[in-house]
Short mmCIF file of the N, C-alpha and C atoms (twelve columns), coordinates in Angstrom:
data_MODEL
# 
_entry.id   MODEL 
# 
loop_
_atom_site.group_PDB 
_atom_site.id 
_atom_site.type_symbol 
_atom_site.label_atom_id 
_atom_site.label_alt_id 
_atom_site.label_comp_id 
_atom_site.label_asym_id 
_atom_site.label_seq_id 
_atom_site.Cartn_x 
_atom_site.Cartn_y 
_atom_site.Cartn_z 
_atom_site.pdbx_PDB_model_num 
ATOM 1   N N  . MET A 1  103.575 118.791 99.770  1 
ATOM 2   C CA . MET A 1  103.692 117.279 100.247 1 
ATOM 3   C C  . MET A 1  102.307 117.390 101.397 1 
ATOM 4   N N  . ALA A 2  101.705 116.279 101.193 1 
ATOM 5   C CA . ALA A 2  100.563 116.292 101.998 1 
ATOM 6   C C  . ALA A 2  100.924 115.826 103.100 1 
ATOM 7   N N  . THR A 3  100.069 116.228 104.535 1 
ATOM 8   C CA . THR A 3  100.132 116.241 105.362 1 
ATOM 9   C C  . THR A 3  99.121  115.447 106.439 1 
ATOM 10  N N  . VAL A 4  98.318  114.924 105.465 1 
ATOM 11  C CA . VAL A 4  96.868  114.420 106.151 1 
ATOM 12  C C  . VAL A 4  97.325  112.902 105.682 1 
ATOM 13  N N  . CYS A 5  96.970  111.944 106.578 1 
ATOM 14  C CA . CYS A 5  97.143  110.462 106.815 1 
ATOM 15  C C  . CYS A 5  96.039  110.090 105.474 1 
ATOM 16  N N  . ALA A 6  96.856  109.135 104.636 1 
ATOM 17  C CA . ALA A 6  95.628  108.719 103.233 1 
ATOM 18  C C  . ALA A 6  94.902  107.598 103.732 1 
ATOM 19  N N  . TYR A 7  95.014  107.026 104.996 1 
ATOM 20  C CA . TYR A 7  94.155  105.994 105.655 1 
ATOM 21  C C  . TYR A 7  93.552  106.403 106.499 1 
ATOM 22  N N  . CYS A 8  93.535  107.509 107.480 1 
ATOM 23  C CA . CYS A 8  92.864  107.799 108.338 1 
ATOM 24  C C  . CYS A 8  92.180  109.131 108.418 1 
ATOM 25  N N  . ARG A 9  92.385  109.651 107.803 1 
ATOM 26  C CA . ARG A 9  92.366  111.299 107.030 1 
ATOM 27  C C  . ARG A 9  93.187  112.181 108.324 1 
ATOM 28  N N  . SER A 10 93.504  111.817 109.307 1 
ATOM 29  C CA . SER A 10 94.343  112.827 110.169 1 
ATOM 30  C C  . SER A 10 95.050  113.824 109.545 1 
ATOM 31  N N  . ASN A 11 95.160  114.652 110.137 1 
ATOM 32  C CA . ASN A 11 96.151  115.510 110.150 1 
ATOM 33  C C  . ASN A 11 96.892  115.968 111.547 1 
ATOM 34  N N  . THR A 12 96.735  115.415 112.540 1 
ATOM 35  C CA . THR A 12 97.556  115.761 114.007 1 
ATOM 36  C C  . THR A 12 98.816  114.485 114.299 1 
ATOM 37  N N  . ASN A 13 98.745  113.644 113.108 1 
ATOM 38  C CA . ASN A 13 99.625  112.481 113.691 1 
ATOM 39  C C  . ASN A 13 100.864 112.269 112.628 1 
ATOM 40  N N  . LYS A 14 102.287 112.430 112.902 1 
ATOM 41  C CA . LYS A 14 103.158 112.421 111.899 1 
ATOM 42  C C  . LYS A 14 103.379 111.132 111.363 1 
ATOM 43  N N  . LEU A 15 103.548 111.749 109.594 1 
ATOM 44  C CA . LEU A 15 103.333 110.497 108.734 1 
ATOM 45  C C  . LEU A 15 104.721 109.589 108.680 1 
ATOM 46  N N  . THR A 16 104.638 108.370 108.443 1 
ATOM 47  C CA . THR A 16 105.806 107.657 108.393 1 
ATOM 48  C C  . THR A 16 105.951 107.186 107.069 1 
ATOM 49  N N  . ARG A 17 107.170 106.552 106.394 1 
ATOM 50  C CA . ARG A 17 107.288 105.552 105.386 1 
ATOM 51  C C  . ARG A 17 106.614 104.578 105.369 1 
ATOM 52  N N  . GLU A 18 105.725 103.988 104.326 1 
ATOM 53  C CA . GLU A 18 105.239 102.827 104.140 1 
ATOM 54  C C  . GLU A 18 105.634 102.260 102.815 1 
ATOM 55  N N  . HIS A 19 106.106 100.905 102.825 1 
ATOM 56  C CA . HIS A 19 106.625 100.490 101.674 1 
ATOM 57  C C  . HIS A 19 105.169 100.463 100.799 1 
ATOM 58  N N  . ILE A 20 105.565 99.952  99.672  1 
ATOM 59  C CA . ILE A 20 104.221 100.234 98.602  1 
ATOM 60  C C  . ILE A 20 104.329 98.661  98.464  1 
ATOM 61  N N  . TRP A 21 105.117 97.813  98.465  1 
ATOM 62  C CA . TRP A 21 104.561 96.280  98.688  1 
ATOM 63  C C  . TRP A 21 105.001 96.130  100.034 1 
ATOM 64  N N  . PRO A 22 104.349 95.320  100.741 1 
ATOM 65  C CA . PRO A 22 104.692 94.992  101.792 1 
ATOM 66  C C  . PRO A 22 106.235 94.383  101.949 1 
ATOM 67  N N  . SER A 23 106.761 94.664  103.152 1 
ATOM 68  C CA . SER A 23 108.034 93.962  103.322 1 
ATOM 69  C C  . SER A 23 108.122 92.394  103.292 1 
ATOM 70  N N  . CYS A 24 107.121 92.009  104.015 1 
ATOM 71  C CA . CYS A 24 107.084 90.127  103.971 1 
ATOM 72  C C  . CYS A 24 107.203 89.786  102.405 1 
ATOM 73  N N  . ILE A 25 106.246 90.616  101.539 1 
ATOM 74  C CA . ILE A 25 106.205 89.975  100.090 1 
ATOM 75  C C  . ILE A 25 107.501 90.092  99.678  1 
ATOM 76  N N  . ILE A 26 108.140 91.580  99.572  1 
ATOM 77  C CA . ILE A 26 109.432 91.299  99.386  1 
ATOM 78  C C  . ILE A 26 110.571 90.409  99.696  1 
ATOM 79  N N  . LYS A 27 110.478 90.360  100.676 1 
ATOM 80  C CA . LYS A 27 111.200 88.997  101.373 1 
ATOM 81  C C  . LYS A 27 110.785 87.804  100.711 1 
ATOM 82  N N  . ARG A 28 109.520 87.671  100.475 1 
ATOM 83  C CA . ARG A 28 109.330 86.414  99.822  1 
ATOM 84  C C  . ARG A 28 109.357 86.072  98.123  1 
ATOM 85  N N  . VAL A 29 109.917 87.329  97.660  1 
ATOM 86  C CA . VAL A 29 110.331 87.089  96.314  1 
ATOM 87  C C  . VAL A 29 111.591 87.839  95.856  1 
ATOM 88  N N  . PRO A 30 112.654 87.031  96.437  1 
ATOM 89  C CA . PRO A 30 113.850 87.528  96.352  1 
ATOM 90  C C  . PRO A 30 114.382 87.835  94.713  1 
ATOM 91  N N  . THR A 31 113.920 87.557  93.759  1 
ATOM 92  C CA . THR A 31 114.315 87.610  92.384  1 
ATOM 93  C C  . THR A 31 113.882 89.216  92.037  1 
ATOM 94  N N  . TYR A 32 112.602 89.775  92.955  1 
ATOM 95  C CA . TYR A 32 112.042 91.266  92.819  1 
ATOM 96  C C  . TYR A 32 113.013 92.171  93.153  1 
ATOM 97  N N  . LYS A 33 114.253 92.817  92.330  1 
ATOM 98  C CA . LYS A 33 115.017 93.407  92.482  1 
ATOM 99  C C  . LYS A 33 115.051 94.931  91.937  1 
ATOM 100 N N  . ALA A 34 114.850 95.000  90.985  1 
ATOM 101 C CA . ALA A 34 114.751 96.454  90.255  1 
ATOM 102 C C  . ALA A 34 113.137 96.771  90.637  1 
ATOM 103 N N  . ARG A 35 113.300 98.102  91.125  1 
ATOM 104 C CA . ARG A 35 111.264 98.917  91.106  1 
ATOM 105 C C  . ARG A 35 111.709 100.455 90.185  1 
ATOM 106 N N  . TYR A 36 110.617 100.250 89.472  1 
ATOM 107 C CA . TYR A 36 110.533 101.254 88.532  1 
ATOM 108 C C  . TYR A 36 109.735 102.743 88.990  1 
ATOM 109 N N  . SER A 37 110.083 103.818 88.971  1 
ATOM 110 C CA . SER A 37 109.201 104.915 89.291  1 
ATOM 111 C C  . SER A 37 108.944 105.459 88.125  1 
ATOM 112 N N  . GLU A 38 107.493 105.773 87.882  1 
ATOM 113 C CA . GLU A 38 107.010 106.292 87.061  1 
ATOM 114 C C  . GLU A 38 107.344 107.910 86.943  1 
ATOM 115 N N  . ARG A 39 106.864 108.224 87.869  1 
ATOM 116 C CA . ARG A 39 106.565 109.594 88.277  1 
ATOM 117 C C  . ARG A 39 108.379 110.240 88.324  1 
ATOM 118 N N  . ALA A 40 109.153 109.372 88.872  1 
ATOM 119 C CA . ALA A 40 110.743 109.879 88.616  1 
ATOM 120 C C  . ALA A 40 111.486 109.175 87.405  1 
ATOM 121 N N  . ASN A 41 110.708 108.529 86.671  1 
ATOM 122 C CA . ASN A 41 111.319 108.091 85.446  1 
ATOM 123 C C  . ASN A 41 112.570 107.207 85.809  1 
ATOM 124 N N  . LYS A 42 112.881 106.543 86.904  1 
ATOM 125 C CA . LYS A 42 113.917 105.899 87.195  1 
ATOM 126 C C  . LYS A 42 113.962 104.563 87.555  1 
ATOM 127 N N  . VAL A 43 114.806 103.240 87.655  1 
ATOM 128 C CA . VAL A 43 114.677 102.161 88.006  1 
ATOM 129 C C  . VAL A 43 115.702 102.487 89.581  1 
ATOM 130 N N  . PHE A 44 114.905 101.750 90.256  1 
ATOM 131 C CA . PHE A 44 115.388 101.812 91.932  1 
ATOM 132 C C  . PHE A 44 115.932 100.418 92.388  1 
ATOM 133 N N  . SER A 45 116.999 100.191 92.752  1 
ATOM 134 C CA . SER A 45 117.681 98.673  93.311  1 
ATOM 135 C C  . SER A 45 116.702 98.821  94.949  1 
ATOM 136 N N  . GLY A 46 116.430 99.787  95.283  1 
ATOM 137 C CA . GLY A 46 116.071 99.680  96.842  1 
ATOM 138 C C  . GLY A 46 114.404 99.385  96.699  1 
ATOM 139 N N  . ASP A 47 114.072 99.392  98.162  1 
ATOM 140 C CA . ASP A 47 112.364 99.064  98.039  1 
ATOM 141 C C  . ASP A 47 111.696 100.800 98.003  1 
ATOM 142 N N  . LEU A 48 110.491 100.584 97.322  1 
ATOM 143 C CA . LEU A 48 109.922 101.842 96.957  1 
ATOM 144 C C  . LEU A 48 109.042 101.983 98.282  1 
ATOM 145 N N  . THR A 49 109.209 103.309 98.910  1 
ATOM 146 C CA . THR A 49 108.181 103.713 99.753  1 
ATOM 147 C C  . THR A 49 107.668 105.126 99.790  1 
ATOM 148 N N  . VAL A 50 106.395 105.345 100.245 1 
ATOM 149 C CA . VAL A 50 105.625 106.827 100.235 1 
ATOM 150 C C  . VAL A 50 105.542 106.820 101.725 1 
ATOM 151 N N  . ALA A 51 105.480 108.339 102.275 1 
ATOM 152 C CA . ALA A 51 105.385 108.578 103.149 1 
ATOM 153 C C  . ALA A 51 103.913 109.513 103.378 1 
ATOM 154 N N  . ASP A 52 102.527 108.350 103.110 1 
ATOM 155 C CA . ASP A 52 101.368 109.028 103.053 1 
ATOM 156 C C  . ASP A 52 100.552 108.514 104.275 1 
ATOM 157 N N  . VAL A 53 101.103 107.836 105.326 1 
ATOM 158 C CA . VAL A 53 100.218 107.301 106.764 1 
ATOM 159 C C  . VAL A 53 100.920 107.852 107.433 1 
ATOM 160 N N  . CYS A 54 99.968  107.814 108.401 1 
ATOM 161 C CA . CYS A 54 100.526 107.947 110.076 1 
ATOM 162 C C  . CYS A 54 100.991 107.151 110.663 1 
ATOM 163 N N  . ASP A 55 102.062 107.333 111.756 1 
ATOM 164 C CA . ASP A 55 102.383 105.973 112.526 1 
ATOM 165 C C  . ASP A 55 101.665 105.165 113.030 1 
ATOM 166 N N  . GLN A 56 100.404 105.466 113.873 1 
ATOM 167 C CA . GLN A 56 99.337  105.048 114.292 1 
ATOM 168 C C  . GLN A 56 98.698  103.926 112.882 1 
ATOM 169 N N  . CYS A 57 98.046  104.427 111.901 1 
ATOM 170 C CA . CYS A 57 98.047  103.615 111.130 1 
ATOM 171 C C  . CYS A 57 99.115  102.562 110.406 1 
ATOM 172 N N  . ASN A 58 100.131 102.851 110.093 1 
ATOM 173 C CA . ASN A 58 101.570 102.150 109.832 1 
ATOM 174 C C  . ASN A 58 101.359 101.007 110.239 1 
ATOM 175 N N  . ASN A 59 101.596 101.231 111.968 1 
ATOM 176 C CA . ASN A 59 102.018 100.345 112.830 1 
ATOM 177 C C  . ASN A 59 100.587 99.607  113.703 1 
ATOM 178 N N  . GLY A 60 99.438  99.694  113.095 1 
ATOM 179 C CA . GLY A 60 97.934  99.525  113.492 1 
ATOM 180 C C  . GLY A 60 97.543  98.648  112.493 1 
ATOM 181 N N  . PRO A 61 96.778  99.163  111.496 1 
ATOM 182 C CA . PRO A 61 95.913  98.397  110.979 1 
ATOM 183 C C  . PRO A 61 96.125  97.958  109.539 1 
ATOM 184 N N  . LEU A 62 97.111  99.151  109.048 1 
ATOM 185 C CA . LEU A 62 97.969  98.635  107.609 1 
ATOM 186 C C  . LEU A 62 98.929  97.760  107.843 1 
ATOM 187 N N  . ALA A 63 99.454  97.264  109.405 1 
ATOM 188 C CA . ALA A 63 100.433 96.426  109.807 1 
ATOM 189 C C  . ALA A 63 99.690  95.096  109.700 1 
ATOM 190 N N  . HIS A 64 98.381  94.663  109.995 1 
ATOM 191 C CA . HIS A 64 97.525  93.735  109.990 1 
ATOM 192 C C  . HIS A 64 97.365  93.382  108.615 1 
ATOM 193 N N  . LEU A 65 96.819  94.545  107.823 1 
ATOM 194 C CA . LEU A 65 96.499  94.469  106.532 1 
ATOM 195 C C  . LEU A 65 97.932  93.725  105.643 1 
ATOM 196 N N  . ASP A 66 98.814  93.907  106.088 1 
ATOM 197 C CA . ASP A 66 100.055 93.511  105.381 1 
ATOM 198 C C  . ASP A 66 100.490 92.054  105.574 1 
ATOM 199 N N  . ALA A 67 100.187 91.733  106.952 1 
ATOM 200 C CA . ALA A 67 100.334 90.211  107.694 1 
ATOM 201 C C  . ALA A 67 99.163  89.379  106.834 1 
ATOM 202 N N  . TYR A 68 98.267  90.057  106.651 1 
ATOM 203 C CA . TYR A 68 97.316  89.330  105.751 1 
ATOM 204 C C  . TYR A 68 97.348  88.847  104.475 1 
ATOM 205 N N  . ILE A 69 97.899  89.732  103.967 1 
ATOM 206 C CA . ILE A 69 98.344  89.807  102.484 1 
ATOM 207 C C  . ILE A 69 99.374  88.421  102.087 1 
ATOM 208 N N  . CYS A 70 100.387 88.795  103.250 1 
ATOM 209 C CA . CYS A 70 101.410 87.598  103.185 1 
ATOM 210 C C  . CYS A 70 100.815 86.123  103.391 1 
ATOM 211 N N  . LYS A 71 99.674  85.977  104.106 1 
ATOM 212 C CA . LYS A 71 98.971  84.985  104.259 1 
ATOM 213 C C  . LYS A 71 98.413  84.499  103.087 1 
ATOM 214 N N  . VAL A 72 97.839  85.499  102.488 1 
ATOM 215 C CA . VAL A 72 96.966  85.186  101.279 1 
ATOM 216 C C  . VAL A 72 98.146  84.619  100.315 1 
ATOM 217 N N  . TYR A 73 99.511  85.302  99.843  1 
ATOM 218 C CA . TYR A 73 100.471 84.893  99.190  1 
ATOM 219 C C  . TYR A 73 100.833 83.624  99.631  1 
ATOM 220 N N  . ASP A 74 100.959 83.591  100.532 1 
ATOM 221 C CA . ASP A 74 101.582 81.909  101.073 1 
ATOM 222 C C  . ASP A 74 100.513 80.610  100.728 1 
ATOM 223 N N  . ARG A 75 99.667  80.994  100.633 1 
ATOM 224 C CA . ARG A 75 98.544  79.969  100.509 1 
ATOM 225 C C  . ARG A 75 98.204  79.895  98.985  1 
ATOM 226 N N  . TRP A 76 98.051  81.252  98.312  1 
ATOM 227 C CA . TRP A 76 97.646  80.879  96.790  1 
ATOM 228 C C  . TRP A 76 98.594  81.392  95.865  1 
ATOM 229 N N  . PHE A 77 99.514  81.849  96.238  1 
ATOM 230 C CA . PHE A 77 100.630 82.249  95.073  1 
ATOM 231 C C  . PHE A 77 102.035 81.869  95.106  1 
ATOM 232 N N  . VAL A 78 102.377 81.202  96.593  1 
ATOM 233 C CA . VAL A 78 103.911 80.700  96.270  1 
ATOM 234 C C  . VAL A 78 104.172 79.825  95.189  1 
ATOM 235 N N  . GLN A 79 103.271 79.133  94.448  1 
ATOM 236 C CA . GLN A 79 103.251 78.206  93.721  1 
ATOM 237 C C  . GLN A 79 102.139 78.322  92.669  1 
ATOM 238 N N  . PHE A 80 102.451 78.309  91.675  1 
ATOM 239 C CA . PHE A 80 101.244 78.362  90.409  1 
ATOM 240 C C  . PHE A 80 100.768 77.398  90.065  1 
ATOM 241 N N  . PRO A 81 99.723  77.222  89.713  1 
ATOM 242 C CA . PRO A 81 98.863  75.771  89.132  1 
ATOM 243 C C  . PRO A 81 99.567  75.893  87.859  1 
ATOM 244 N N  . GLU A 82 99.331  74.410  87.472  1 
ATOM 245 C CA . GLU A 82 99.340  73.981  86.054  1 
ATOM 246 C C  . GLU A 82 98.311  74.678  85.000  1 
ATOM 247 N N  . ARG A 83 98.555  74.601  84.045  1 
ATOM 248 C CA . ARG A 83 97.802  75.193  83.017  1 
ATOM 249 C C  . ARG A 83 96.132  73.875  82.921  1 
ATOM 250 N N  . GLY A 84 95.117  74.646  82.859  1 
ATOM 251 C CA . GLY A 84 94.268  73.544  82.785  1 
ATOM 252 C C  . GLY A 84 93.669  73.296  84.486  1 
ATOM 253 N N  . GLN A 85 94.630  73.308  85.001  1 
ATOM 254 C CA . GLN A 85 94.147  72.811  86.738  1 
ATOM 255 C C  . GLN A 85 93.006  73.748  87.083  1 
ATOM 256 N N  . TRP A 86 92.052  72.883  87.853  1 
ATOM 257 C CA . TRP A 86 90.575  73.919  88.816  1 
ATOM 258 C C  . TRP A 86 91.513  74.127  89.873  1 
ATOM 259 N N  . LEU A 87 91.125  75.354  90.281  1 
ATOM 260 C CA . LEU A 87 91.313  75.864  91.450  1 
ATOM 261 C C  . LEU A 87 89.882  76.283  92.606  1 
ATOM 262 N N  . ASP A 88 89.821  76.118  93.757  1 
ATOM 263 C CA . ASP A 88 89.028  76.839  94.696  1 
ATOM 264 C C  . ASP A 88 89.549  77.727  95.333  1 
ATOM 265 N N  . PHE A 89 89.209  79.076  94.646  1 
ATOM 266 C CA . PHE A 89 89.844  80.005  95.362  1 
ATOM 267 C C  . PHE A 89 88.861  80.738  96.756  1 
ATOM 268 N N  . ASP A 90 89.194  80.407  97.811  1 
ATOM 269 C CA . ASP A 90 88.046  80.741  98.924  1 
ATOM 270 C C  . ASP A 90 88.942  82.227  99.894  1 
ATOM 271 N N  . TYR A 91 88.277  83.162  99.965  1 
ATOM 272 C CA . TYR A 91 88.602  84.564  100.766 1 
ATOM 273 C C  . TYR A 91 87.777  84.620  101.956 1 
ATOM 274 N N  . ASP A 92 87.957  85.598  102.710 1 
ATOM 275 C CA . ASP A 92 87.274  85.917  103.853 1 
ATOM 276 C C  . ASP A 92 86.851  87.327  103.815 1 
# 
């Protein structure tokens, strides 16, 4: 098992569990019930997590990234456009 944070590469901080999909996305898509793990070759009903980031990164920059992803989802993906509809997709 890796003991180095996948984000900051530190080996001095305790690794914590990180959702593969941000929990805010999971809450916004309630129909997403089953998750498949190719590695385990199983379908799970719970949220998939991985212990590969340290607590400082998980609760710091990665928490900010999760919040940003949810803002993008709320703005652009909560409702799909009609076929043929033109969209201006801006990002920062």
